[in-house]
């Protein structure tokens, strides 16, 4: 990811795309979440075209980073859950 020198705006948009998951369990209105996600996609594409006009494939390359970002997020979540479980065992819960 460093090879692209992703900026904070791009990273924030990718995080939002991951967060706005219409397939998440328990959503009362997944179509609304999907609309939000589509707006973020469109905003990111527009941003890339304006900020990096010489890099025509930048938006597509950023989208290809999504699986890696999701994986990192899941690993962090698993790590936190593991830490919490260890702390609960130490406290006798």
Rosetta silent file (secondary structure, phi, psi, omega in degrees, C-alpha in Angstrom):
SEQUENCE: XXXXXXXXXXXXXXXXXXXXXXXXXXXXXXXXXXXXXXXXXXXXXXXXXXXXXXXXXXXXXXXXXXXXXXXXXXXXXXXXXXXXXXXXXXXXX
SCORE:     score description
SCORE:     0.000 S_00000001
   1 L     0.000  -28.957 -179.699    0.000    0.000    0.000 S_00000001
   2 H   -67.947  -28.862 -178.112    2.906    2.311    0.615 S_00000001
   3 H   -61.840  -24.910  178.277    4.026    2.003   -3.003 S_00000001
   4 H   -87.177  -14.556 -174.997    0.948    4.012   -4.067 S_00000001
   5 L    52.974   56.402  179.373    1.497    6.685   -1.413 S_00000001
   6 L   -62.671  133.371  179.423   -2.149    6.657   -0.514 S_00000001
   7 L   -91.602  175.113 -175.313   -3.214    9.906    1.123 S_00000001
   8 H   -63.193  -35.378  179.556   -5.502   10.355    4.132 S_00000001
   9 H   -65.396  -45.854  179.550   -8.544   11.139    1.999 S_00000001
  10 H   -63.094  -44.737  179.509   -8.137    7.974   -0.053 S_00000001
  11 H   -63.175  -41.055  177.740   -7.581    5.849    3.030 S_00000001
  12 H   -61.567  -41.513  177.873  -10.629    7.384    4.702 S_00000001
  13 H   -64.757  -42.952  179.098  -12.776    6.604    1.667 S_00000001
  14 H   -63.699  -39.066  176.592  -11.556    3.009    1.550 S_00000001
  15 H   -63.008  -41.099  178.862  -12.325    2.626    5.247 S_00000001
  16 H   -64.515  -39.682  178.414  -15.814    4.023    4.663 S_00000001
  17 H   -60.611  -41.517  178.391  -16.367    1.579    1.788 S_00000001
  18 H   -67.800  -42.371 -178.297  -15.468   -1.284    4.119 S_00000001
  19 H   -65.371  -43.042 -179.008  -17.626    0.123    6.921 S_00000001
  20 L   -81.515   73.859 -177.516  -20.695    0.670    4.723 S_00000001
  21 L  -101.464  107.378 -178.094  -21.295   -3.027    4.135 S_00000001
  22 L   -69.232  -11.189  179.171  -24.872   -3.687    3.003 S_00000001
  23 L   -92.343    0.633  179.917  -24.372   -7.405    3.697 S_00000001
  24 L   -63.808  143.929 -179.030  -23.740   -6.869    7.413 S_00000001
  25 L   -68.399  146.216  171.911  -26.099   -8.760    9.696 S_00000001
  26 L    82.448    7.441  178.918  -28.936   -6.961   11.438 S_00000001
  27 L   -74.982  136.193  178.379  -29.310   -3.983    9.115 S_00000001
  28 L   -83.783  -24.721 -178.895  -32.827   -2.618    8.907 S_00000001
  29 L  -142.373   76.675 -178.077  -32.212   -0.903    5.561 S_00000001
  30 H   -61.876  -28.119 -179.624  -29.319   -2.424    3.585 S_00000001
  31 H   -66.547  -31.900  176.966  -30.275   -0.518    0.428 S_00000001
  32 H   -69.334  -39.014  177.172  -29.572    2.766    2.214 S_00000001
  33 H   -64.701  -40.683  177.869  -26.159    1.492    3.279 S_00000001
  34 H   -61.868  -40.607  177.375  -25.492    0.461   -0.322 S_00000001
  35 H   -62.112  -41.793  177.247  -26.386    3.988   -1.495 S_00000001
  36 H   -61.549  -43.789  179.673  -23.928    5.472    0.994 S_00000001
  37 H   -61.683  -43.155  179.562  -21.241    3.106   -0.210 S_00000001
  38 H   -63.633  -35.140  176.864  -21.911    4.045   -3.838 S_00000001
  39 H   -65.792  -38.521  178.348  -21.592    7.733   -2.945 S_00000001
  40 H   -67.163  -42.282  175.842  -18.208    7.060   -1.382 S_00000001
  41 H   -55.238  -49.775 -177.777  -17.109    5.142   -4.502 S_00000001
  42 H   -63.148  -40.611  179.299  -18.164    8.077   -6.694 S_00000001
  43 H   -64.989  -42.632  179.506  -16.476   10.611   -4.408 S_00000001
  44 H   -64.522  -43.049  179.108  -13.242    8.635   -4.362 S_00000001
  45 H   -61.498  -45.243  178.938  -13.232    8.285   -8.141 S_00000001
  46 H   -62.162  -43.806  179.065  -13.822   12.019   -8.576 S_00000001
  47 H   -59.630  -46.294 -179.248  -11.118   12.840   -6.026 S_00000001
  48 H   -61.486  -42.159 -179.608   -8.581   10.613   -7.790 S_00000001
  49 H   -65.452  -36.391 -178.737   -9.325   12.194  -11.166 S_00000001
  50 H   -78.601  -43.681 -174.315   -8.946   15.712   -9.754 S_00000001
  51 H   -82.452  -32.524 -176.912   -5.942   15.191   -7.500 S_00000001
  52 L  -128.595   62.459 -175.733   -4.019   12.699   -9.655 S_00000001
  53 L   -63.015  -24.923 -179.407   -5.036   13.370  -13.289 S_00000001
  54 L   -79.053  -11.647 -179.187   -1.793   11.839  -14.581 S_00000001
  55 L  -110.258   80.417 -173.442   -2.588    8.490  -12.865 S_00000001
  56 L   -62.186  -30.596 -177.838   -5.609    7.273  -14.819 S_00000001
  57 L   -94.515    9.835 -174.900   -5.725    3.853  -13.148 S_00000001
  58 H   -60.565  -44.985 -179.412   -5.334    5.103   -9.578 S_00000001
  59 H   -58.267  -47.328  179.642   -8.984    4.618   -8.597 S_00000001
  60 H   -62.184  -41.309  179.341   -8.967    1.010   -9.825 S_00000001
  61 H   -64.156  -37.540  177.421   -5.682    0.323   -8.032 S_00000001
  62 H   -63.693  -42.784  179.608   -7.126    1.701   -4.803 S_00000001
  63 H   -63.133  -31.584  177.541  -10.149   -0.577   -5.102 S_00000001
  64 H   -68.691  -15.558  177.517   -7.790   -3.519   -5.525 S_00000001
  65 L   -82.396  -13.331 -176.235   -6.418   -2.671   -2.059 S_00000001
  66 H   -55.949  -46.637  179.843   -9.807   -3.269   -0.394 S_00000001
  67 H   -58.967  -39.029  178.977   -9.311   -7.010    0.290 S_00000001
  68 H   -65.706  -41.784  178.278   -5.976   -6.319    2.005 S_00000001
  69 H   -64.583  -41.122  177.171   -7.510   -3.568    4.139 S_00000001
  70 H   -60.471  -43.497 -179.221  -10.422   -5.827    5.107 S_00000001
  71 H   -62.429  -43.088  178.046   -7.959   -8.542    6.065 S_00000001
  72 H   -61.418  -43.562  178.999   -5.941   -6.146    8.219 S_00000001
  73 H   -61.399  -42.329  179.311   -9.137   -5.006    9.935 S_00000001
  74 H   -66.412  -39.427  178.623  -10.206   -8.569   10.655 S_00000001
  75 H   -64.557  -39.818  177.316   -6.773   -9.458   12.040 S_00000001
  76 H   -63.766  -41.984  179.107   -6.888   -6.423   14.339 S_00000001
  77 H   -63.100  -44.589  178.211  -10.357   -7.411   15.505 S_00000001
  78 H   -62.136  -40.518  179.488   -9.231  -10.985   16.192 S_00000001
  79 H   -62.944  -44.560  179.173   -6.213   -9.669   18.067 S_00000001
  80 H   -63.462  -42.117  178.536   -8.400   -7.412   20.220 S_00000001
  81 H   -63.755  -39.531  177.851  -10.815  -10.245   20.934 S_00000001
  82 H   -64.362  -41.536  177.703   -7.903  -12.477   21.894 S_00000001
  83 H   -62.719  -43.430 -179.084   -6.532   -9.820   24.215 S_00000001
  84 H   -63.528  -42.412  179.446   -9.943   -9.337   25.802 S_00000001
  85 H   -62.821  -40.581  178.644  -10.330  -13.078   26.330 S_00000001
  86 H   -65.533  -41.473  179.320   -6.912  -13.313   27.984 S_00000001
  87 H   -65.128  -38.488  179.285   -7.706  -10.380   30.277 S_00000001
  88 H   -66.388  -37.318  178.506  -11.028  -11.932   31.277 S_00000001
  89 H   -65.923  -40.403  179.179   -9.288  -15.212   32.142 S_00000001
  90 H   -63.602  -36.060 -178.125   -6.742  -13.350   34.271 S_00000001
  91 H   -83.853   -6.116  178.618   -9.543  -11.565   36.126 S_00000001
  92 L    79.871   26.353 -179.584  -11.422  -14.822   36.643 S_00000001
  93 L   -86.058    0.000    0.000  -14.473  -13.919   34.561 S_00000001
